[in-house]
C-alpha positions as a Python dict, from the first residue, in 0.01 Angstrom:
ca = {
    (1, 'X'): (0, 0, 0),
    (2, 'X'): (314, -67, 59),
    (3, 'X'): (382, -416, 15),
    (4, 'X'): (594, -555, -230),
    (5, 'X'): (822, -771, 2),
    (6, 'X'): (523, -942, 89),
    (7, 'X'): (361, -1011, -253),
    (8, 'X'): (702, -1176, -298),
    (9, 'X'): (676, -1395, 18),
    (10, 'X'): (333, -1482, -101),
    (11, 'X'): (398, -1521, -442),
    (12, 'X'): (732, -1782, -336),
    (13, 'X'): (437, -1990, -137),
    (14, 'X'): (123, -1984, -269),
    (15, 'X'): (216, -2290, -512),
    (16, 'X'): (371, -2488, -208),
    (17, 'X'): (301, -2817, -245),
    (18, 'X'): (313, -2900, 113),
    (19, 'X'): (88, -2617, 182),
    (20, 'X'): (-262, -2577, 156),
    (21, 'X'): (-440, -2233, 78),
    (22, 'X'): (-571, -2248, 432),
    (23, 'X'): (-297, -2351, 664),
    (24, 'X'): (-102, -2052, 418),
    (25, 'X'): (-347, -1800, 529),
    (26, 'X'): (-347, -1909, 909),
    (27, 'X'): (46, -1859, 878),
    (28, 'X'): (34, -1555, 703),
    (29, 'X'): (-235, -1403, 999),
    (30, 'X'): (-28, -1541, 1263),
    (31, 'X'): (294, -1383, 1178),
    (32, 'X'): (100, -1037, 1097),
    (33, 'X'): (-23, -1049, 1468),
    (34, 'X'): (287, -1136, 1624),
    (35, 'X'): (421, -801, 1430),
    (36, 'X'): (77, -634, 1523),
    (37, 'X'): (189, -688, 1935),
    (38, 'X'): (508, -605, 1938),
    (39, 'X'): (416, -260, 1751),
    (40, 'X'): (93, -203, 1986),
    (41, 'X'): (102, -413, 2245),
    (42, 'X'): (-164, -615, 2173),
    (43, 'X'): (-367, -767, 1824),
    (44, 'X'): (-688, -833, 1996),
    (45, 'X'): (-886, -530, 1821),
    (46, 'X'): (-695, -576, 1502),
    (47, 'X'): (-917, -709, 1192),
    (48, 'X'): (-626, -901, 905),
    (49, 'X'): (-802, -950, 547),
    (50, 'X'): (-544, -1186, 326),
    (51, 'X'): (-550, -1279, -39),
    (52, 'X'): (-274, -1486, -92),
    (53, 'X'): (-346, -1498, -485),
    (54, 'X'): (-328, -1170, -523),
    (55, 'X'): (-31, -1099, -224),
    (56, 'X'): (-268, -874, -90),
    (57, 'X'): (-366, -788, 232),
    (58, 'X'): (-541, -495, 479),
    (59, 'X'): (-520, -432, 828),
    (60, 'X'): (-816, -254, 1051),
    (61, 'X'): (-809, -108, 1378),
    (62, 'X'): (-1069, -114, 1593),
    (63, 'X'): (-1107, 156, 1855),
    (64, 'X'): (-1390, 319, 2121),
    (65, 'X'): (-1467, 701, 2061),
    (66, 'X'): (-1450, 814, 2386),
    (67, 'X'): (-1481, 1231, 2537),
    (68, 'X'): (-1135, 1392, 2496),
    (69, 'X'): (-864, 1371, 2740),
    (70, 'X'): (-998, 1063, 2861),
    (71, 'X'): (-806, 801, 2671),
    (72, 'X'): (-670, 566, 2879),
    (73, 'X'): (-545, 310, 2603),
    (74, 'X'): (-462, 479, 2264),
    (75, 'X'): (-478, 132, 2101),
    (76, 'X'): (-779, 71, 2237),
    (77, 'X'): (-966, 403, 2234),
    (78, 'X'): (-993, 692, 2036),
    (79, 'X'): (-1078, 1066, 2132),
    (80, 'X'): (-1415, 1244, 1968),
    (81, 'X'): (-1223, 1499, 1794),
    (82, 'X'): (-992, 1261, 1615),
    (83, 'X'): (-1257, 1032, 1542),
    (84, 'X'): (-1493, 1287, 1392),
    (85, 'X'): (-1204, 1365, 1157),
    (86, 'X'): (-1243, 1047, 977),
    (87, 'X'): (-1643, 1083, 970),
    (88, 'X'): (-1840, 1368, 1103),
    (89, 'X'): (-2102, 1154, 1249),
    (90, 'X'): (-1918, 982, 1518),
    (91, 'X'): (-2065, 960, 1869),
    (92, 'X'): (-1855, 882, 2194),
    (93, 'X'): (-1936, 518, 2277),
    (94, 'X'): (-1923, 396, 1873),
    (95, 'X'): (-1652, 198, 1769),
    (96, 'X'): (-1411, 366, 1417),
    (97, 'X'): (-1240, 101, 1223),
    (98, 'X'): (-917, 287, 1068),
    (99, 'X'): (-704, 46, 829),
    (100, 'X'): (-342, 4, 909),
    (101, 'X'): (-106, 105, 665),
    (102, 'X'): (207, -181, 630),
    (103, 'X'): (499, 180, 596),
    (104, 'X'): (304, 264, 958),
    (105, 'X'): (469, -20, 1072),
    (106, 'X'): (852, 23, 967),
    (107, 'X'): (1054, -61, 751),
    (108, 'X'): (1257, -287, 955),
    (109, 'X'): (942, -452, 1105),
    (110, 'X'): (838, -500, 749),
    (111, 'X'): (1197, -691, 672),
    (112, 'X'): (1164, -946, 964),
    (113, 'X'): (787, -1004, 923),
    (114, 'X'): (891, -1164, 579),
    (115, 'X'): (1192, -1337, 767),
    (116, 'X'): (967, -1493, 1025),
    (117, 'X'): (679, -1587, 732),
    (118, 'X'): (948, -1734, 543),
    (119, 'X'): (1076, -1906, 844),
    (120, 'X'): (703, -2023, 960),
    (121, 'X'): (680, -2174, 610),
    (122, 'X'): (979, -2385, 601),
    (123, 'X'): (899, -2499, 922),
    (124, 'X'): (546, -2607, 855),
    (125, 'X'): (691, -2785, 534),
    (126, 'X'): (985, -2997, 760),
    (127, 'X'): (711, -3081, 947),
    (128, 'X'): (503, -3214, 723),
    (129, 'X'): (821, -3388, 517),
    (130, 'X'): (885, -3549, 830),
    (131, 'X'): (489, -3697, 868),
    (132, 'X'): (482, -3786, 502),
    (133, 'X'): (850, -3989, 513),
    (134, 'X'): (757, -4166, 819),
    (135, 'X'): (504, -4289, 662),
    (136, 'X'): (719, -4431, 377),
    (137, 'X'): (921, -4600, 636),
    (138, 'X'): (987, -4967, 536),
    (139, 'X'): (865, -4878, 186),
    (140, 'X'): (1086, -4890, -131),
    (141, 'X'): (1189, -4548, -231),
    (142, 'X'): (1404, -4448, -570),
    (143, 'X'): (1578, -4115, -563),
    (144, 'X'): (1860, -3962, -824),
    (145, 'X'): (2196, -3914, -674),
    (146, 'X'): (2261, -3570, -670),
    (147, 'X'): (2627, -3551, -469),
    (148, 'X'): (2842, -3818, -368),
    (149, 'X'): (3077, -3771, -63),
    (150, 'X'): (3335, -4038, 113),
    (151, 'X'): (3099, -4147, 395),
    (152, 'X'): (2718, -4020, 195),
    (153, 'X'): (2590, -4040, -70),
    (154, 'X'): (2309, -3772, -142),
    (155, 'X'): (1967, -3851, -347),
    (156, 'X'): (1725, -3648, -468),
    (157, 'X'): (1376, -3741, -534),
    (158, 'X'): (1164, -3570, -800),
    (159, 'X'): (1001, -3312, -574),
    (160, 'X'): (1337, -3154, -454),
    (161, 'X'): (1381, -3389, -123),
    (162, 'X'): (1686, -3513, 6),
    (163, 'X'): (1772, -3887, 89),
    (164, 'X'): (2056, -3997, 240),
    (165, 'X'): (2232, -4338, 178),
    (166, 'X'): (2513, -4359, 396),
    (167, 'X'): (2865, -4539, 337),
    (168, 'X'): (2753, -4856, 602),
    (169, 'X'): (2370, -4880, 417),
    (170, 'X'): (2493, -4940, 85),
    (171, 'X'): (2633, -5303, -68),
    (172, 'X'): (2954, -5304, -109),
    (173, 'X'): (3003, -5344, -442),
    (174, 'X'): (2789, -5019, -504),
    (175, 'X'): (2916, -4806, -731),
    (176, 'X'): (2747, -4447, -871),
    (177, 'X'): (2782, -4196, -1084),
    (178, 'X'): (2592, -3864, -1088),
    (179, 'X'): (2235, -3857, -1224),
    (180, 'X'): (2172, -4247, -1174),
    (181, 'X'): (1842, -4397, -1002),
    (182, 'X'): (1924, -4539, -680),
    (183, 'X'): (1631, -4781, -544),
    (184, 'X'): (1647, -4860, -170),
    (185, 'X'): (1423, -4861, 138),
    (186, 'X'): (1350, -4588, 371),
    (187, 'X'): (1462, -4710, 703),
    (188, 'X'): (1479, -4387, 915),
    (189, 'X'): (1355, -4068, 912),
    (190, 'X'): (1566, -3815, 1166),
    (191, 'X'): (1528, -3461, 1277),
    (192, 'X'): (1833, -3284, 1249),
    (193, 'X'): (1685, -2963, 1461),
    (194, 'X'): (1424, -2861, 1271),
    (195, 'X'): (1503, -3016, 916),
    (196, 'X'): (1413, -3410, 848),
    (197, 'X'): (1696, -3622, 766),
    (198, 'X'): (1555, -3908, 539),
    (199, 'X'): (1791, -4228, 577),
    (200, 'X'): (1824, -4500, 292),
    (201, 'X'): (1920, -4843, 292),
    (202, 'X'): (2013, -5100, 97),
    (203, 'X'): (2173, -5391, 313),
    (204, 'X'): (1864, -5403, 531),
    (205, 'X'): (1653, -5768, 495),
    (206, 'X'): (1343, -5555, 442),
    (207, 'X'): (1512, -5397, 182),
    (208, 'X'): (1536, -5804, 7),
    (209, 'X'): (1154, -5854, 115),
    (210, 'X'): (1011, -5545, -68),
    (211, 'X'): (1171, -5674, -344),
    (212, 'X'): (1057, -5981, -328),
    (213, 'X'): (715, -5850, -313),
    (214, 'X'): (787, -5614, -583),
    (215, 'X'): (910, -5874, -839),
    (216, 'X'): (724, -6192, -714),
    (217, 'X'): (329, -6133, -834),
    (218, 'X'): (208, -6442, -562),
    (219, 'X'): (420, -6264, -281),
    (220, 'X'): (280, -5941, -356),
    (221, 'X'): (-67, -6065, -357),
    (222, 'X'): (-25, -6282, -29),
    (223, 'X'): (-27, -6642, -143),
    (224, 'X'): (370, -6690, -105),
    (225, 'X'): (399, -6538, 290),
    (226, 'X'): (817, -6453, 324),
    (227, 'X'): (859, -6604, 655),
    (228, 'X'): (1235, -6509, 728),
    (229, 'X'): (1517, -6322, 560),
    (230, 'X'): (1839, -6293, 620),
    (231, 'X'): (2161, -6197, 455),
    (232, 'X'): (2535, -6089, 391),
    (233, 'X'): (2498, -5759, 170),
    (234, 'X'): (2623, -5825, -153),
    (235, 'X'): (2748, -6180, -59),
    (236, 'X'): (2453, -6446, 10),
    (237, 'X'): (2126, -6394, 146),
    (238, 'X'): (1859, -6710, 260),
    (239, 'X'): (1502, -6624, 233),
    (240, 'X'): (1268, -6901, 381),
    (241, 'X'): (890, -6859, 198),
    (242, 'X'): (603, -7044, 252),
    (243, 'X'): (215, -7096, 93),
    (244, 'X'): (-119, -7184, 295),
    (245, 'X'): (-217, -7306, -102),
    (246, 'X'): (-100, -7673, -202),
    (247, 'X'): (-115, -7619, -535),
    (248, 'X'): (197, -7353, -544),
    (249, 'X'): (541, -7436, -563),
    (250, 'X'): (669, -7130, -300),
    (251, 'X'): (1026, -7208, -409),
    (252, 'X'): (976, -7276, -748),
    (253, 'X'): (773, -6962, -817),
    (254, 'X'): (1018, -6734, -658),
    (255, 'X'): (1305, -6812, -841),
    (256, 'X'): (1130, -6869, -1194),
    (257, 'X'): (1193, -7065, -1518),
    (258, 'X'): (1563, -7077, -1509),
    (259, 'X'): (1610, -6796, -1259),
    (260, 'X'): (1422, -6566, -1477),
    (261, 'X'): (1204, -6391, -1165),
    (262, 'X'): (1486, -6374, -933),
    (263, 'X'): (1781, -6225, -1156),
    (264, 'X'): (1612, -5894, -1154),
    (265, 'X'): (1673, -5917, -750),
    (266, 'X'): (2034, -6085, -765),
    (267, 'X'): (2139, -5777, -998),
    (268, 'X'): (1987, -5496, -829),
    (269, 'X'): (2130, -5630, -526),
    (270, 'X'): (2535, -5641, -718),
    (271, 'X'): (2479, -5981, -785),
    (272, 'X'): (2409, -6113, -412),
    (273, 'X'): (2343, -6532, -409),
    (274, 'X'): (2016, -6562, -308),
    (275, 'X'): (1931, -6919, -138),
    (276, 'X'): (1527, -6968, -167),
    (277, 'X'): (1421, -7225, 152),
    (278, 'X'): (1049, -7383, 174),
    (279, 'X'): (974, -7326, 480),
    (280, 'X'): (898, -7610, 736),
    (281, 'X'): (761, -7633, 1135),
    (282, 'X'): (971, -7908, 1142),
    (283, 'X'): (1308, -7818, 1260),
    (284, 'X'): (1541, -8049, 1158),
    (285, 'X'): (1421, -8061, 774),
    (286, 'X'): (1471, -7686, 776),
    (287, 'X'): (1775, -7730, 873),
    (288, 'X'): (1874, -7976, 662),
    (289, 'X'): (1686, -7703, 359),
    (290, 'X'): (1863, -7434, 498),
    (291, 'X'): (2222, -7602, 428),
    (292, 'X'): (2145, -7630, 88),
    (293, 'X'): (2336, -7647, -135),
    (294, 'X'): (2520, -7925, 79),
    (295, 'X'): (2323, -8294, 144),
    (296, 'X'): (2283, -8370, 497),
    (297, 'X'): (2284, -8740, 601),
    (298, 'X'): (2132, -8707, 939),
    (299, 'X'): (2050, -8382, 1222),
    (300, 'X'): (2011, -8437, 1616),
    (301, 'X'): (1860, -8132, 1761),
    (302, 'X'): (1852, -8006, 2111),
    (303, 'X'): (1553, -7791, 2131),
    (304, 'X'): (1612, -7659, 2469),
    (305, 'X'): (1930, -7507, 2376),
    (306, 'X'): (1870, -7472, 2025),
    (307, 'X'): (2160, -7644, 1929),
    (308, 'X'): (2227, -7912, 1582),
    (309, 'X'): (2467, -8165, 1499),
    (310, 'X'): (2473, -8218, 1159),
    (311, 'X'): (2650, -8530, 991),
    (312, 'X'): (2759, -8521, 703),
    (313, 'X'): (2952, -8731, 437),
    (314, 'X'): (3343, -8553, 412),
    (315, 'X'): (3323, -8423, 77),
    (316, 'X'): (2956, -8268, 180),
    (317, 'X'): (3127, -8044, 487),
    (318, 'X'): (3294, -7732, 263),
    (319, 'X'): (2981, -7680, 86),
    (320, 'X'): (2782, -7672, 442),
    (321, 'X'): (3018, -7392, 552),
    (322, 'X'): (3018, -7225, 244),
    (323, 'X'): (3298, -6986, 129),
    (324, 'X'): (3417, -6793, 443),
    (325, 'X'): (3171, -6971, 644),
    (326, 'X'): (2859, -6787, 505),
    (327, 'X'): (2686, -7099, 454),
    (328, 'X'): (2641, -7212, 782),
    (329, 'X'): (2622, -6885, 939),
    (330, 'X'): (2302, -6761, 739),
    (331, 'X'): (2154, -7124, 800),
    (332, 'X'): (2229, -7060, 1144),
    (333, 'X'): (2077, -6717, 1216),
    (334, 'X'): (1778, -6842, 984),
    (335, 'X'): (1646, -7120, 1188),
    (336, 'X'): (1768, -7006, 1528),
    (337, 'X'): (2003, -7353, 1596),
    (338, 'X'): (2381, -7326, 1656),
    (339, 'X'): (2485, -7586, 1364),
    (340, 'X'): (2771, -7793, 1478),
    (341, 'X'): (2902, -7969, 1135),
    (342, 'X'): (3012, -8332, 1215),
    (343, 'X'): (3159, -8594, 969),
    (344, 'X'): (2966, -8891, 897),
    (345, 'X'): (3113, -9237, 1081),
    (346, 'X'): (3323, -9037, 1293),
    (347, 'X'): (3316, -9147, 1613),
    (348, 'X'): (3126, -8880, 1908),
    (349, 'X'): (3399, -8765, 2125),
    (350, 'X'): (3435, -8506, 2375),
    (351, 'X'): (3546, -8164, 2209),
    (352, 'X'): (3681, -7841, 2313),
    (353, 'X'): (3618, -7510, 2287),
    (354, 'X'): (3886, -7289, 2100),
    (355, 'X'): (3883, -7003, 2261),
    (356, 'X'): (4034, -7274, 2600),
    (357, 'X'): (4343, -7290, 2385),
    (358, 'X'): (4432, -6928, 2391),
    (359, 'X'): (4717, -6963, 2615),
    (360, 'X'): (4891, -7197, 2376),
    (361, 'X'): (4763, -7091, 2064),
    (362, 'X'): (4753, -6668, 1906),
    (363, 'X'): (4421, -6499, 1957),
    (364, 'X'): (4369, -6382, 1583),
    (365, 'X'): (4461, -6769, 1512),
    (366, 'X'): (4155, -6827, 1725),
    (367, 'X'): (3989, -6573, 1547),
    (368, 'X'): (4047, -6692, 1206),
    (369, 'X'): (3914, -7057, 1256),
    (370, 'X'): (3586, -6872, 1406),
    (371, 'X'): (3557, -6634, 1142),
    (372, 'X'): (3469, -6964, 879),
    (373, 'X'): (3261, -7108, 1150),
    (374, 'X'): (3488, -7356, 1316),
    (375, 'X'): (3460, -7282, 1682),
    (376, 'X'): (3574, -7574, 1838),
    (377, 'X'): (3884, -7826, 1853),
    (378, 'X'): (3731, -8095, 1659),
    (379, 'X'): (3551, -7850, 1421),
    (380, 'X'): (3894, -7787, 1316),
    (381, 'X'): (4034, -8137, 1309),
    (382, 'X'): (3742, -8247, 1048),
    (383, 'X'): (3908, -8012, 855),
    (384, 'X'): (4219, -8119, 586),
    (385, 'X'): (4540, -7897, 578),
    (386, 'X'): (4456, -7817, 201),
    (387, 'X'): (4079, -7679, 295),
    (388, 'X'): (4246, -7452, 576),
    (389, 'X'): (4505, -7284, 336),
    (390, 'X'): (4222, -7208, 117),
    (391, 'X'): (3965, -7092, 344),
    (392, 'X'): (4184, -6861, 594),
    (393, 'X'): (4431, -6625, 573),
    (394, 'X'): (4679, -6812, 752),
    (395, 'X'): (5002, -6999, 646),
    (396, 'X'): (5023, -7362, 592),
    (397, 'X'): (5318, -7465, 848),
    (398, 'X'): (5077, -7296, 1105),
    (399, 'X'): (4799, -7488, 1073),
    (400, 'X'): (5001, -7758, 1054),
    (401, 'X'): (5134, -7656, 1447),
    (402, 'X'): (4763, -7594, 1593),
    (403, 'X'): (4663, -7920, 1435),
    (404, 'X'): (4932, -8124, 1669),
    (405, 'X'): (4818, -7858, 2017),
    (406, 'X'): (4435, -7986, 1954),
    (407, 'X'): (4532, -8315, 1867),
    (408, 'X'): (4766, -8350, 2185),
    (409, 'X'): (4469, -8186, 2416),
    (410, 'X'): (4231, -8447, 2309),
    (411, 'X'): (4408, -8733, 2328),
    (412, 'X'): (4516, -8660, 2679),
}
């Protein structure tokens, strides 16, 4: 039999590992019919014995003897005279069962029936990829990297899958080289037509809570629950954690003798400053947690609006903020309150919005003050010269100028 090509195809599949030994042979039948119509017509009297193993196969024809010159279908029937050729004994009515020879069917059929097995294989395996990754979804994943391009960098895992960690997914003060372990979290799993593209991540705040769970031994087995995560990749992150048992110190257990339990996180993540908050149903003590490392005199919360004053002693008010305003901004989107920071003794007044000043004062001006969290006129006024040339980009004599415009607007 003619059939090397195929103990090749059989030979490159057989030891799949996406591929059972039955869903091969299903395959395998399914793209010998498809070649078994277009040759005949039809594969309905066709019998196909496989042995992958082996790369073996035989195909048998089935066909009623009928009287000669009455053949109406020669796939179908046969007449007497051939039929007694292949045993003497033949009657008309009997059915002859004549095996098909693979060099009956071309040569060229031959070529694209291992094209379209080949082709039936890989797409059975993208399919499965894609069930088995989405499944992984959410899941820590480490992968080699294998090629690393301007806007990608490619992964490989150990069974010969590709992961992609794009430019925006990755911290960024990432940094690889060829052949190192890259550990990150399967966030997406795409089909790019008909082959899976597996996305990686590591600025995502699942990413932060695997690895809490991964390092943390109570988190992992449920008695510290990670109520809330959020972060600034590679910058600062706030996790707020929380435990139904009395006994256990959430905060304290996270972050370990001296840091020990959390500096395996803080380095895998390129040294990200990781803020641990016990977590409270009271709103204005998680607040006042989640502004750590700064000490909060007093908080007035509108619940309705889901706004907070906070007062707070002068020298208390840059370490609220934080350096480029990170402070307050991950305290903010952790507890759900706008935080308005207010110095302590200083008397309520009404204030202004910023952005109401843009006709006298330069939009990226605006934008700079909002970019460290200071949104409003008196925001900035609580502010000294000295703090403002450190914390923005801008140049002292122009601070000095939108100082006197929000000064003059208020005390009109």
């Amino acid at each position: 039999m003619e059939n090397l090509a195929l103990i090749d195809s059989f030979s490159e599949f057989k030891d799949n590992k996406l591929i059972d030994r039955v869903t091969l042979m299903a395959i395998l039948e399914d793209v010998f019919r498809n070649a078994l119509q277009k040759k005949y017509g039809s594969d309905d009297n066709f019998d196909i014995i496989i042995n992958p193993d082996k790369g073996d196969m035989e195909i048998w024809r089935n066909r009623i003897i009928v009287e000669d010159g009455e053949v109406v279908d020669e796939n179908q029937e046969i007449e007497l005279s051939e039929a007694i050729k292949i045993e003497p004994d033949f009657e008309v009515g009997e059915e002859v069962s004549e095996e098909v020879k693979l060099k009956d069917l071309g040569r060229r059929a031959i070529l694209a029936l291992r094209q379209n097995l080949i082709a039936k294989v890989h797409e059975h395996d993208n399919t499965n990829l894609y069930k088995q990754f989405k499944e992984y979804i959410g899941e820590i994943y480490t992968a080699e990297v294998h090629h690393i391009r301007p806007r990608v960098v490619i992964l490989m895992d150990d069974d010969g899958n590709e992961i992609v960690l794009p430019k925006d997914k990755q911290i960024p003060s990432d940094f690889f080289r060829k052949g190192d372990n890259v550990k990150g979290i399967i966030e997406d799993v795409e089909l790019k037509g008909n082959k899976p593209q597996i996305i990686m991540s590591r600025t995502s705040e699942l990413f932060l809570e695997k690895l809490f769970e991964q390092e943390i031994p109570e988190v992992f087995d449920g008695l510290i629950n990670i109520k809330k995560v959020v972060r600034i990749p590679g910058e600062k992150a706030k996790v707020a954690v929380d435990s139904y048992d009395d006994r256990i110190d959430p905060v304290g257990a996270c972050v370990g003798m001296k840091g020990s339990r959390i500096y395996g996180i803080v380095r895998e993540l390129g040294n990200e400053n990781i803020d641990v908050v016990n977590y409270t149903n009271n709103d204005a003590l998680y607040i006042t947690r989640a502004l750590s490392p700064a000490k909060v005199s007093s908080v007035k919360l509108n619940e309705e609006t889901k706004q907070a004053e906070i007062y707070l002693k002068p020298e208390e008010i840059s370490k609220a903020i934080g350096r480029g305003g990170q402070n307050i901004r991950l305290a903010s989107l952790l507890t759900g309150y706008e935080i308005d920071v207010i110095r302590e003794g200083a008397e309520i007044e009404e204030d202004v919005e910023l952005a109401e000043f843009s006709d006298e004062i330069e939009d990226w001006i605006i934008e700079e003050f909002t970019r460290i969290g200071l949104d409003t006129a008196r925001a900035v006024l609580n502010q000294s010269v000295a703090d403002l040339v450190k914390r923005t980009d801008l140049e002292e004599e122009t601070i000095i100028d939108v100082i006197q415009i929000l000064k003059d607007e208020l005390e009109n």
